[in-house]
Coordinates of C-alpha atoms in Angstrom, one line a residue:
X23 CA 0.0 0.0 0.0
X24 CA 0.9 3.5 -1.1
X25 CA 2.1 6.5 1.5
X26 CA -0.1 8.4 -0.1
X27 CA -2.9 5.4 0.1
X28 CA -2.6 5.5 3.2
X29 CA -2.6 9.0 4.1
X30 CA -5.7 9.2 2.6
X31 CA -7.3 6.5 4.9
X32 CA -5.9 8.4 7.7
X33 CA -7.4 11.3 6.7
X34 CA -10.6 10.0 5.8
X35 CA -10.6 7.8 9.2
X36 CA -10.2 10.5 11.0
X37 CA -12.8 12.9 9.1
X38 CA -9.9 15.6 8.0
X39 CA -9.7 16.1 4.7
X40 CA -5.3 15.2 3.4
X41 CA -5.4 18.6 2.0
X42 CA -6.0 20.3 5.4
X43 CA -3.5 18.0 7.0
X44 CA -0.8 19.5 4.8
X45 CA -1.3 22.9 5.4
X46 CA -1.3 22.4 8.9
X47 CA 1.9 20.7 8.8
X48 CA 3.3 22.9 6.5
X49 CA 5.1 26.0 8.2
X50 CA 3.3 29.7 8.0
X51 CA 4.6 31.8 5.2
X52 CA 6.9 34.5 6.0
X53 CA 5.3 38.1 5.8
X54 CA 6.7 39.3 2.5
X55 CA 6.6 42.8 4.2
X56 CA 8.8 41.4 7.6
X57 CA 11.3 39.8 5.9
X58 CA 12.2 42.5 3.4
X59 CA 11.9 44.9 6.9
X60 CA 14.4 42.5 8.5
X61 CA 17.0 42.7 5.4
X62 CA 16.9 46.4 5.5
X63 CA 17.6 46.8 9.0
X64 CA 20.8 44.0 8.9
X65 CA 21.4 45.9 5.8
X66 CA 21.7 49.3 8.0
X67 CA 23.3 47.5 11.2
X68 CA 26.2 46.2 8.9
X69 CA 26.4 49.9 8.1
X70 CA 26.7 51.5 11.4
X71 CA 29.7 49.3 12.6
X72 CA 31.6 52.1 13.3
X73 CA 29.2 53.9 15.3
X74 CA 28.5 50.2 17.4
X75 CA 32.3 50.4 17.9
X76 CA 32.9 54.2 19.5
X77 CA 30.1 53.5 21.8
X78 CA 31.6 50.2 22.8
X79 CA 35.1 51.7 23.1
X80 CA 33.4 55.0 24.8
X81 CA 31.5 53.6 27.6
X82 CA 34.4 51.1 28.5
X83 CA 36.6 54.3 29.1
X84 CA 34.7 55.6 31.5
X85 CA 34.7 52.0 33.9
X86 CA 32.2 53.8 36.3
X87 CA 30.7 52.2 39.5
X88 CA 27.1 52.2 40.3
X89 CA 25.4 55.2 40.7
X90 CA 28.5 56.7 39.9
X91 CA 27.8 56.5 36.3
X92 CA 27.7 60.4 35.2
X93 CA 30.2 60.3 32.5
X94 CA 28.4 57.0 30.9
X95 CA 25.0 58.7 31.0
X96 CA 25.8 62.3 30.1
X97 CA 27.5 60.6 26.7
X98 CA 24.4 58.4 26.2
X99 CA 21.4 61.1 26.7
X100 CA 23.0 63.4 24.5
X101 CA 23.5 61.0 21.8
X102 CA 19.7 59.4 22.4
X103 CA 18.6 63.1 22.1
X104 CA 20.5 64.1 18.9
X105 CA 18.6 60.8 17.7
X106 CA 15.2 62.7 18.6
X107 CA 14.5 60.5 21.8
X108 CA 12.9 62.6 24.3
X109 CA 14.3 61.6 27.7
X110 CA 13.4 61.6 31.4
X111 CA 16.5 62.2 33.6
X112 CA 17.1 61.5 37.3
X113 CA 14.4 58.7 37.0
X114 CA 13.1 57.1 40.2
X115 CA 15.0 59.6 42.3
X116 CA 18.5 58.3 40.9
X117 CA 20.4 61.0 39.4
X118 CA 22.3 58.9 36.9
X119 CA 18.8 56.8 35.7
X120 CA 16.7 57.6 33.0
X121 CA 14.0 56.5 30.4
X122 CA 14.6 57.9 26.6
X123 CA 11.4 57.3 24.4
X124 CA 10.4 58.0 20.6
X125 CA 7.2 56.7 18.9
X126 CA 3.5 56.5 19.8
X127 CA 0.9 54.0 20.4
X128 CA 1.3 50.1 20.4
X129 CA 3.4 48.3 20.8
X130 CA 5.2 49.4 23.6
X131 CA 9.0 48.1 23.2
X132 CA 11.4 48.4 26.1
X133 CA 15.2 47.9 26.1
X134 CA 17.3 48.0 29.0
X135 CA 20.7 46.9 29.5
X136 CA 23.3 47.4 32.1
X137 CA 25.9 50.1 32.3
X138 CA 27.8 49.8 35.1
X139 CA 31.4 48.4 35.8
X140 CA 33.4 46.4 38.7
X141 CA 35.8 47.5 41.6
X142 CA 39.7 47.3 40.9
X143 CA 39.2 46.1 37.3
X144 CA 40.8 48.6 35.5
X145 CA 42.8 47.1 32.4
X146 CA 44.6 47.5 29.3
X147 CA 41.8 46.2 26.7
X148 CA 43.6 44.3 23.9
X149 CA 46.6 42.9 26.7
X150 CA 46.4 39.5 27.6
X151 CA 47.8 39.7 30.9
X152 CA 47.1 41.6 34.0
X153 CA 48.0 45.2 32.9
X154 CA 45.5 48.2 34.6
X155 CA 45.0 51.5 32.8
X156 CA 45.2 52.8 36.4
X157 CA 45.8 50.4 39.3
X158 CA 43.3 49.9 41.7
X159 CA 40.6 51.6 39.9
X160 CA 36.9 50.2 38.4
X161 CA 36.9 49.0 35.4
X162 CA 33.9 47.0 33.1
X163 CA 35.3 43.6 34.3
X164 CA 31.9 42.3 33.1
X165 CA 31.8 43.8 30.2
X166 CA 28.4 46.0 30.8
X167 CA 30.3 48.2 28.9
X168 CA 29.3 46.7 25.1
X169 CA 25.2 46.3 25.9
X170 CA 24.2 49.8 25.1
X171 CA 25.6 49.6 21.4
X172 CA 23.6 46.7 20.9
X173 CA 20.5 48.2 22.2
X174 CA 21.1 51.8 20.8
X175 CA 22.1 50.6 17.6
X176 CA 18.8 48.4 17.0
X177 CA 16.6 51.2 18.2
X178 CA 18.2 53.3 15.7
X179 CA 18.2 50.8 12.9
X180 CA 14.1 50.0 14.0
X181 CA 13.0 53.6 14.1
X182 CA 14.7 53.9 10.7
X183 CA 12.4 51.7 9.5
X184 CA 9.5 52.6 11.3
X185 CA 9.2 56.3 10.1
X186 CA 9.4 55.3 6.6
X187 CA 7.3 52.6 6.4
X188 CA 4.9 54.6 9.0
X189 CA 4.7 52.0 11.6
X190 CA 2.9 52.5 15.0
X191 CA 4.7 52.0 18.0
X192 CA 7.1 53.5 20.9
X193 CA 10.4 52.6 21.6
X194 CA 11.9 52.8 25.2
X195 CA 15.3 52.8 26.1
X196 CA 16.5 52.9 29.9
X197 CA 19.9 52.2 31.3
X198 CA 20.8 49.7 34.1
X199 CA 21.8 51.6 36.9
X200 CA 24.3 50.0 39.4
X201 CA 23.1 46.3 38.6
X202 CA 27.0 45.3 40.4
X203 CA 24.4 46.1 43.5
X204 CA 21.5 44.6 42.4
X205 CA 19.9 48.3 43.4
X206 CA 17.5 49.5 40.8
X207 CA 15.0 47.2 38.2
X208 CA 12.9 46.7 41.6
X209 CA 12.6 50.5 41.8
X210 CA 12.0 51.0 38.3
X211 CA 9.4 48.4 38.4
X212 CA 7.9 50.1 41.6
X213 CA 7.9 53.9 39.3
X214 CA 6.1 52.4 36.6
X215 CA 8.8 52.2 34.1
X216 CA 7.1 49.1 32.4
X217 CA 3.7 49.7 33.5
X218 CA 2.3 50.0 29.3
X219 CA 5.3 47.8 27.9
X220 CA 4.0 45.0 25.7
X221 CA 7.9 43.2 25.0
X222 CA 10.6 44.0 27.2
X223 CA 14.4 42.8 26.2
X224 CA 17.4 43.0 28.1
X225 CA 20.5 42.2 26.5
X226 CA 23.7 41.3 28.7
X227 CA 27.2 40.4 27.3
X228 CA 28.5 36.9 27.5
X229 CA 30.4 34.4 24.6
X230 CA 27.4 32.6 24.1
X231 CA 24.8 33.7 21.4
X232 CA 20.9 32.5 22.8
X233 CA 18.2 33.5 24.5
X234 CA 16.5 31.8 27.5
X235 CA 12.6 31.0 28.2
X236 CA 11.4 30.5 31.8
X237 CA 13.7 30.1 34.8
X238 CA 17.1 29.5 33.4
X239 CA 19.6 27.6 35.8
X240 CA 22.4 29.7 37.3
X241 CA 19.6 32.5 38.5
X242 CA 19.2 33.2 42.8
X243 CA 16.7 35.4 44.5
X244 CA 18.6 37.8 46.4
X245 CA 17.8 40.8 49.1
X246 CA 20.7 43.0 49.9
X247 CA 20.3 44.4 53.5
X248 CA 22.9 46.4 55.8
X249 CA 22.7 45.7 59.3
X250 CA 23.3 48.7 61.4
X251 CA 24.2 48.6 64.8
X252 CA 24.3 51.4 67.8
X253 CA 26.8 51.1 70.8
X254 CA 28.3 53.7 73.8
X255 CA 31.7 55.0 73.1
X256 CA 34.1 54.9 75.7
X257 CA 38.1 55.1 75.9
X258 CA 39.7 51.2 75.1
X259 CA 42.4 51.6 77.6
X260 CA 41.1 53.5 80.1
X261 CA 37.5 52.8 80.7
X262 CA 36.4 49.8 78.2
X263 CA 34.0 48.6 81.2
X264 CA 32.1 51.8 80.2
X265 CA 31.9 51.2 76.3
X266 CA 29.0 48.8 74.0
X267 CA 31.1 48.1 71.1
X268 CA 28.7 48.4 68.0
X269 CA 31.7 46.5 66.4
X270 CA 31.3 43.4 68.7
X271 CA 27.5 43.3 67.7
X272 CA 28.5 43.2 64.0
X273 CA 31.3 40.5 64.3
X274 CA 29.0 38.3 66.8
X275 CA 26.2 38.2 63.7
X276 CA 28.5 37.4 61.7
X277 CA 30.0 34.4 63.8
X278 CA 26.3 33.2 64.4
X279 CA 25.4 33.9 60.7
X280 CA 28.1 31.8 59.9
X281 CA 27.3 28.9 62.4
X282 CA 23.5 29.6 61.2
X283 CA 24.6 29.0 57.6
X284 CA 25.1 25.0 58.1
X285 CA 22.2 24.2 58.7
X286 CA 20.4 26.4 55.7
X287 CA 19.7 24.0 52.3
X288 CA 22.7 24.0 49.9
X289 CA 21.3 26.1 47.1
X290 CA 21.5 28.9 49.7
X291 CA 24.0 31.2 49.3
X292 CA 25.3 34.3 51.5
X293 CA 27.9 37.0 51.5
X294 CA 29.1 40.0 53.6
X295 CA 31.9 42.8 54.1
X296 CA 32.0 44.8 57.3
X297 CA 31.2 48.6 56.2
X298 CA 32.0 50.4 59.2
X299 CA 33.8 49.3 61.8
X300 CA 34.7 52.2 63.9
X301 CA 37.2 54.9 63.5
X302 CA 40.2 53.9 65.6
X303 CA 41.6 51.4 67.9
X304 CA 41.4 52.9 71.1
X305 CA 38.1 54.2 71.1
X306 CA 35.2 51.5 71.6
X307 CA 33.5 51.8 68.3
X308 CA 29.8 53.4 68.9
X309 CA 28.3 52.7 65.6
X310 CA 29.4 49.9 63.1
X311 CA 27.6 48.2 60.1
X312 CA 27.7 44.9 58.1
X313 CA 25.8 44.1 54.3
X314 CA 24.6 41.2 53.6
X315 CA 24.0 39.4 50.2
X316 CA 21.2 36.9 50.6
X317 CA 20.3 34.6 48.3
X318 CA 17.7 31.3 47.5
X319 CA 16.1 29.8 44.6
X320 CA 12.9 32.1 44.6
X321 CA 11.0 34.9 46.7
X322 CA 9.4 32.9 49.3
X323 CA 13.0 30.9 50.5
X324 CA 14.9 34.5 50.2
X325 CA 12.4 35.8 52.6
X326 CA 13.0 33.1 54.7
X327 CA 16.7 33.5 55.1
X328 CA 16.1 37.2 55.5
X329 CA 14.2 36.1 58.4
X330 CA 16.8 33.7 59.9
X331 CA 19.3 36.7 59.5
X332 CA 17.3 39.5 61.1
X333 CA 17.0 36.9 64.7
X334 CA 20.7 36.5 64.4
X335 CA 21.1 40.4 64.3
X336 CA 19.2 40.8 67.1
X337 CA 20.8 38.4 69.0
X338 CA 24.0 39.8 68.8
X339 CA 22.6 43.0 69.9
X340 CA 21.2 41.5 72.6
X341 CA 24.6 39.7 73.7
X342 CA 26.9 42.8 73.4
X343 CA 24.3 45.4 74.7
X344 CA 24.3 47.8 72.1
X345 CA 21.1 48.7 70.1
X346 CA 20.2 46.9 66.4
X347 CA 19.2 50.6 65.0
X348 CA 17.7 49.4 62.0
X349 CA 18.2 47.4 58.4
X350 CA 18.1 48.7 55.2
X351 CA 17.8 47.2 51.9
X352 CA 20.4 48.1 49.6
X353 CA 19.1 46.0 46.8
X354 CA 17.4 43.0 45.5
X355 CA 16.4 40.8 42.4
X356 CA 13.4 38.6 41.8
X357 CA 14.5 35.4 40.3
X358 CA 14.1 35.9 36.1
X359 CA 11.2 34.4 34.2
X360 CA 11.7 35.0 30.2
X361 CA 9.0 34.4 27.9
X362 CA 8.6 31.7 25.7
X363 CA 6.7 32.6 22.6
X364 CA 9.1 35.9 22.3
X365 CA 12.1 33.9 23.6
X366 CA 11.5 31.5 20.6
X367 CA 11.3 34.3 17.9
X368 CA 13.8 35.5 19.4
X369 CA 16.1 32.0 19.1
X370 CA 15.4 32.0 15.5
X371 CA 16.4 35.3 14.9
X372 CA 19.4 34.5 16.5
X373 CA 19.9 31.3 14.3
X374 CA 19.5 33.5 11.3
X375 CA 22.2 35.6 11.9
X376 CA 24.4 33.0 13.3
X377 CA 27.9 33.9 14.9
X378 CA 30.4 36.6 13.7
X379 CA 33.0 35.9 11.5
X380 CA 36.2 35.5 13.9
X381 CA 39.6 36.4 12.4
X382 CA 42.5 34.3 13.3
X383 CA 43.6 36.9 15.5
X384 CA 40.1 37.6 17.5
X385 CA 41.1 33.4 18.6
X386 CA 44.7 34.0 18.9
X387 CA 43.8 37.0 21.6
X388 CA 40.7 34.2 23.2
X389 CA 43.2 31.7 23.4
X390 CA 46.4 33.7 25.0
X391 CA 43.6 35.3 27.7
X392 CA 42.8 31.5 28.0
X393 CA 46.5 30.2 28.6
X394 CA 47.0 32.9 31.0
X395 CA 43.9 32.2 33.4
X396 CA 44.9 28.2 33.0
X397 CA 41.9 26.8 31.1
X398 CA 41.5 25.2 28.4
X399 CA 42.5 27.2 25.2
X400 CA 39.2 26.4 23.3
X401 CA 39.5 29.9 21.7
X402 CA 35.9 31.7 20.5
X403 CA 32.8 29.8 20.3
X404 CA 31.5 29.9 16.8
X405 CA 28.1 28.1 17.1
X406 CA 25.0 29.7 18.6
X407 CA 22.9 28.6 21.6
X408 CA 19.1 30.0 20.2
X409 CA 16.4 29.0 22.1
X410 CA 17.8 27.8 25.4
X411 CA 15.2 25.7 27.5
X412 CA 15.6 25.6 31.1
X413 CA 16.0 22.9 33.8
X414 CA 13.4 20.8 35.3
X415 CA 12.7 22.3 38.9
X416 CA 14.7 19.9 40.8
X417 CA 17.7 20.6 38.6
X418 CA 18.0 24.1 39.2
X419 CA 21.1 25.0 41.9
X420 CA 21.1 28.8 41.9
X421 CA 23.8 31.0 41.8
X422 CA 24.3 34.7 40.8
X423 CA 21.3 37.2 40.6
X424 CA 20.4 39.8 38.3
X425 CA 17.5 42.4 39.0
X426 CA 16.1 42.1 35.5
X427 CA 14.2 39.5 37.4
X428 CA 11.6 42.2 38.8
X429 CA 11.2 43.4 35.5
X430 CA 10.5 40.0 33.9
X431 CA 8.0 39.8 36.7
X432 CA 5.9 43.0 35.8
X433 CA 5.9 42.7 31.8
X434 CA 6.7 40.1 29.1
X435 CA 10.5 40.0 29.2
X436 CA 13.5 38.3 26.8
X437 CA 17.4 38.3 28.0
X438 CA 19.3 38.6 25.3
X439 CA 22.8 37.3 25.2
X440 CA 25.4 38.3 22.4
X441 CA 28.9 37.4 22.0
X442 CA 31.7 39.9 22.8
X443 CA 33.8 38.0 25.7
X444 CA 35.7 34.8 25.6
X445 CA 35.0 31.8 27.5
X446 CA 37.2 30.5 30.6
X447 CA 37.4 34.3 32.4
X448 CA 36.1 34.1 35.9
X449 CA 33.6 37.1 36.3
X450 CA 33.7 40.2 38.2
X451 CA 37.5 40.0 37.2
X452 CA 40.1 42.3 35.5
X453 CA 40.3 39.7 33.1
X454 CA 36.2 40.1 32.0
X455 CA 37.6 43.5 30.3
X456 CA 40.3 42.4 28.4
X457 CA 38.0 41.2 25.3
X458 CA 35.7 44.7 26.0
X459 CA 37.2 46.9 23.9
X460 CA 38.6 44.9 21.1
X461 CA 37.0 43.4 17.9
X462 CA 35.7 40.4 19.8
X463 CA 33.6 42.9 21.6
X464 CA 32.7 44.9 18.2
X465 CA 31.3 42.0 16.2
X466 CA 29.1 40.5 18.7
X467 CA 27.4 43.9 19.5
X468 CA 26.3 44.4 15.8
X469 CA 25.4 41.0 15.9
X470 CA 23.4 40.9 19.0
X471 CA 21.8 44.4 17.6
X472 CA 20.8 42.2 14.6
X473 CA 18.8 39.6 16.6
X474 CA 17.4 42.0 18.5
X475 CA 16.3 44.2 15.9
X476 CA 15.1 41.7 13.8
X477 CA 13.2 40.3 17.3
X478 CA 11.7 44.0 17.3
X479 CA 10.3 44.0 14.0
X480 CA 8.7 40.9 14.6
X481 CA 6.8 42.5 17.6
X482 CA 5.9 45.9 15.6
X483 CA 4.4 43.6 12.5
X484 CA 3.1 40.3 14.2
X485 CA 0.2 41.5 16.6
X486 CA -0.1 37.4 16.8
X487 CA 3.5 37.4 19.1
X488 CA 2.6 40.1 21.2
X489 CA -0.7 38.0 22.0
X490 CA 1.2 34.8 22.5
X491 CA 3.5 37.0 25.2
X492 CA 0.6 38.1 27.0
X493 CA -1.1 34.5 27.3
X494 CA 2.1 33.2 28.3
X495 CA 2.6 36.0 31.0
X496 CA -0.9 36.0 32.0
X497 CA -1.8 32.2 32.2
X498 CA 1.7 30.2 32.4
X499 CA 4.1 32.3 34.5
X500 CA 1.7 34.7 36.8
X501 CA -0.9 32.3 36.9
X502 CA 0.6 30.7 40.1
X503 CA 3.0 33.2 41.2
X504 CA 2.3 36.7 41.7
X505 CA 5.5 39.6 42.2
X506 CA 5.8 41.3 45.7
X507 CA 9.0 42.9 45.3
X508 CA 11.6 42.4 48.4
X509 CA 11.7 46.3 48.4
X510 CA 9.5 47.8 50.9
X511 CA 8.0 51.1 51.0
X512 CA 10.2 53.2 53.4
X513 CA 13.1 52.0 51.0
X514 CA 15.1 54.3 48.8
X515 CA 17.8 53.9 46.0
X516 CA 21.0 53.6 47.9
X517 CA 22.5 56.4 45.6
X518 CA 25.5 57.0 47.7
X519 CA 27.4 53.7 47.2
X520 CA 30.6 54.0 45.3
X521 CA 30.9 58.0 45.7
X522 CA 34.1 57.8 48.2
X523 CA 35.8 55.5 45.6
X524 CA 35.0 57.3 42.3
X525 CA 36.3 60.7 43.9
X526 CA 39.6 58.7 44.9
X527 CA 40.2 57.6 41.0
X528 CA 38.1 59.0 38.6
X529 CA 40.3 62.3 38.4
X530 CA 43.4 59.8 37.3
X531 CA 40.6 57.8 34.7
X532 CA 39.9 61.1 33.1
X533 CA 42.6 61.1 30.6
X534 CA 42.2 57.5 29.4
X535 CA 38.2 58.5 28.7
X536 CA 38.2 57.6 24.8
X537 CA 38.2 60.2 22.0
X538 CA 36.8 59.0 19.0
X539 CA 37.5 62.4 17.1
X540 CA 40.7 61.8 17.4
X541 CA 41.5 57.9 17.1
X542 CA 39.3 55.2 15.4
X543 CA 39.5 53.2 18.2
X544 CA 40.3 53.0 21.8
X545 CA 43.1 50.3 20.9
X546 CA 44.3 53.3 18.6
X547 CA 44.2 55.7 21.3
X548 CA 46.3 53.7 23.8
X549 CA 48.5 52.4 21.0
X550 CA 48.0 48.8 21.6
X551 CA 48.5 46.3 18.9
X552 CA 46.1 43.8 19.0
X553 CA 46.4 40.9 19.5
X554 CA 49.0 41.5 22.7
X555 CA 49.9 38.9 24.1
X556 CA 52.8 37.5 26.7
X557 CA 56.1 37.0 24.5
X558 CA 58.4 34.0 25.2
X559 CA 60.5 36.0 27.8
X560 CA 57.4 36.8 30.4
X561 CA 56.8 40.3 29.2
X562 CA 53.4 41.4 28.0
X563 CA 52.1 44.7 26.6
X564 CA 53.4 48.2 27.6
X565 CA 53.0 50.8 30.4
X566 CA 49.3 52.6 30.5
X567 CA 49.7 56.3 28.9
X568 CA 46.9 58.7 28.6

C-alpha cells in the first residue's frame, strides 16, 4: 500500500480532509513585508559598525561604578537626544537613571541593558595579561560596557524603519543603573517604568549567542540588606567597662550567621563585608555596620533566610548590649522568568544571523587570555545557543542574581545574550575586560543588535507574538505566582554607594576616557596592537599612557 494510500485513509478515518492535514503541517509563510523589513535593517546594522564600535570603546573608558555612572549617562542622553528621543533624567530619584522614548501608540518596546562596571578592574583592553589602565581603579570587568551599542544601535536601525514605512509603535530605552548592586530594576518596576510595555528585552554580554525561556539555571533570589548597629563609646584603655562596642554586635552576627549557615539548604547562598567598623583602635566603636547578600532559589525561600538573619542580628545586639538601630535594603532581584513565545522568535532570529566571523587573530587573543587564566585554550565559540530551555525544577542550583528578574516579573520579558567576551574568564574579574574593547567585543554587538532588531520588528508587525507574550505571561508564568517585590515602602535607591571610591580615581581615569574624534578606536588611542599577548620572555604589553 501506497504512502499516499494511506494518508488518505488516515485522513478519511479521522474525518480531516489530506489537503488540510498539509497545510497544517506545512510551516506559516513568511510576511513578505517582515522579511524585506528584516534585510533592511541588517542591511543598515552592517552599516553602522563604526558607530557600534565608539560606543563600545566610549563607555568602556569611563569604567564607572554604580550610581557613579555620570560620564556614561551624560554621553548616552546626549546621543539618544541628537537621535530625537525625548528623555526623562534622574528617573526614580536616581540621578544617573533615565528613560529615553520616541514613537506613539502600540506596541510598547522596552530595552534595557546594564551600564555599570566592577571594583579594581581597571585594564589594558587588547593585553592578555594583567596590565591596569590605572591600578586599583573600576573598570567594566563584566563587560556591561558593550550592551548599550547593541541596544542603541537596534533602536536606531528600527525607528529607521518605522518612520518610513509609518509603523505604530514606541520605543523605550533605559539604562541599568548600578546592577554590580542589584539596586534599581525593583525601583524601576515600583515607578512604573514598564507599567504599558508589551515586550521588554534585556541584552547582557556573554560568549554565548541565545536566548532563555522561563527560569534559566544559574539565577538566585537575592535581598541585599545592611545591618546597622548602635553602641556607647568609651576610651579602650582606660575605661572599656564603660563602652557597648557596636563592632562586637557586628562580628557576633557574623559568627552566628556563619554557624547559622550550616544548617540552611545547599542552594542557599550568602555573602558579607563589614562597612563600618569604627574609627580607631582605642576608642570602643559606637556605631558599626555589616551588608549582607542573601540569596535562595525564589521569593518565598529568600524571605525566609532574610528572616533567619534578622534573629541572628538581634541576637547579637542582645549579647553585646548595644542597640540593632535598623536594616536597610540596599538591593534586590526577583529570580528571572523569560517568555517563551518571544524567547522562541527570538532563538530564531538568532539562528539566522548565526555567529560573527572571527579572524584568526580575535582566537589568537581568546586563546592567549585562556593560557593565561589556565583553562582550556578552546579559543571563540562559533556556534550559537538560540532558544535555550531551562532545567526541570529539581535541577536548578542557583547561583548569581540579576534584577532584571523584577522586571521579567511586571511585563513580558526576553534576555538577550550576544557574543563579545571569551570563554574561561572568571567574572567580576580584570580579566572580563580584556575582550571589552577589542573586535571580539565589536562583532558581537552588531550581531546581537541584529537579533534583536530583527526580534523587534517581529513584535511591531506580528500582533499574533505580542498575543502569544501576553497569554504566556498571564496564564503560564503569573498564573501561580504573583510579584511582591523584596523592596519595601520606606526604602530608597542607595545612591551614595561607590561615591568615596570614584572621587579617589576618577580624576586619574579622566585622561584615558576615549576620543573617538581623534583615534578610530580606543586600541588606537592607547596604542595597543592587537592581539597583545605575553612574549616567550614573560613580558606582555606596555605601560598605560593617557
Amino acid at each position: 500500500m501506497t504512502r499516499t494510500l494511506l494518508a488518505v485513509l488516515a485522513g478519511l478515518a479521522l474525518g480531516t480532509p489530506v489537503a488540510a492535514q498539509r497545510r497544517a503541517a506545512q510551516p506559516p509563510r513568511p510576511d513578505p513585508k517582515l522579511e524585506a523589513a528584516k534585510r533592511d535593517l541588517v542591511a543598515d546594522l552592517d552599516g553602522r559598525a563604526v558607530f557600534v564600535q565608539q560606543m563600545v570603546d566610549q563607555v568602556f573608558s569611563f569604567g564607572e561604578l554604580g550610581f557613579q555612572e555620570f560620564e556614561t549617562s551624560k554621553y548616552l542622553v546626549s546621543l539618544l537626544r541628537k537621535e530625537g528621543f525625548a528623555v526623562e533624567e534622574n528617573y526614580a530619584g536616581m540621578p544617573t537613571a533615565w528613560v529615553a522614548t520616541w514613537g506613539r501608540g502600540k506596541p510598547v518596546i522596552a530595552l534595557g541593558t546594564d551600564i555599570d562596571a566592577i571594583p579594581q578592574a581597571s585594564q589594558m583592553p587588547g593585553v592578555a595579561c594583567r596590565q591596569p589602565l590605572v591600578p586599583g581603579a573600576p573598570g567594566h570587568g563584566e563587560g556591561h560596557n558593550a550592551g548599550m551599542a547593541v541596544i542603541v544601535a537596534a533602536a536606531l536601525a528600527t525607528k529607521r524603519i518605522m518612520e518610513r514605512d509609518g509603523l505604530s509603535g514606541t520605543i523605550k530605552l533605559w539604562p541599568g543603573v548600578a546592577e554590580e548592586q542589584l539596586a534599581t530594576k525593583a525601583f524601576f518596576a515600583r515607578a512604573g517604568l514598564f507599567a504599558d510595555v508589551d515586550a521588554s528585552f534585556f541584552t547582557h554580554v556573554s560568549n554565548d549567542f541565545g536566548a532563555p525561556w522561563g527560569a534559566p539555571d544559574g539565577y538566585s533570589a537575592l535581598v541585599s540588606v545592611l545591618y546597622s548597629f548602635q553602641g556607647v563609646s568609651a576610651h579602650g584603655a582606660g575605661a572599656p567597662w564603660r563602652g557597648r562596642s557596636a563592632l562586637d554586635a557586628v562580628e557576633l552576627m557574623n559568627t552566628g550567621w556563619n554557624f547559622r549557615r550550616e544548617h540552611l539548604r545547599p542552594e542557599h547562598r550568602s555573602h558579607y563585608v563589614i562597612r563600618d567598623g569604627g574609627d580607631q583602635p582605642n576608642v570602643v566603636p559606637s556605631t558599626a555596620s555589616v551588608w549582607y547578600f542573601f540569596r535562595e532559589l525564589d521569593h518565598a525561600r529568600t524571605m525566609g533566610v532574610w528572616a533567619i538573619a534578622d534573629s541572628v542580628a538581634q541576637g547579637a545586639a542582645l549579647m553585646t548590649g548595644a542597640k540593632l538601630t535598623g536594616s536597610r535594603v540596599l538591593g534586590s532581584a526577583w529570580t528571572p522568568h523569560f517568555n517563551k513565545p518571544i524567547a522562541e522568535a527570538m532563538g530564531a532570529n538568532i539562528q539566522r544571523v548565526g555567529m560573527p566571523a572571527w579572524s584568526p587573530d580575535d582566537v589568537a587573543f581568546a586563546k592567549a587570555i585562556q593560557k593565561e587564566l589556565k583553562v582550556p585554550e578552546q579559543g571563540l565559540d562559533t556556534v550559537v545557543k538560540g532558544l535555550m530551555a531551562p532545567p526541570r525544577e529539581e535541577q536548578r542550583r542557583g547561583g548569581g542574581s540579576d534584577d532584571i528578574g523584577d522586571a521579567s516579573w511586571v511585563a513580558p520579558t526576553v534576555q538577550l545574550f550576544f557574543p563579545s567576551n571569551v570563554d574561561g574568564t572568571p567574572g567580576h574579574n580584570w580579566a572580563d575586560a580584556i575582550a571589552m574593547a577589542t573586535p571580539i567585543a565589536h562583532k558581537g554587538a552588531v550581531a546581537g543588535a541584529k537579533a534583536l532588531g530583527m526580534t523587534m520588528l517581529d513584535v511591531l508587525l506580528n500582533p499574533k507574538l505580542v498575543a502569544d507574550g501576553w497569554a504566556y505571561y498571564r496564564d503560564v508564568q503569573t498564573k501561580d505566582t504573583k510579584y511582591a517585590p523584596f523592596i519595601r515602602p520606606e526604602d530608597r535607591p542607595a545612591i551614595e554607594l561607590n561615591q568615596g571610591i570614584l572621587a579617589r580615581y576618577r580624576d586619574r581615569m579622566r585622561p584615558f576616557y576615549y576620543d573617538a574624534a581623534k583615534h578610530r578606536s580606543y586600541l588606537d588611542q592607547l596604542g595597543v596592537k592587537y592581539p597583545t599577548v605575553r612574549a616567550a620572555d614573560g613580558s606582555c604589553g606596555v605601560k598605560a599612557t593617557p
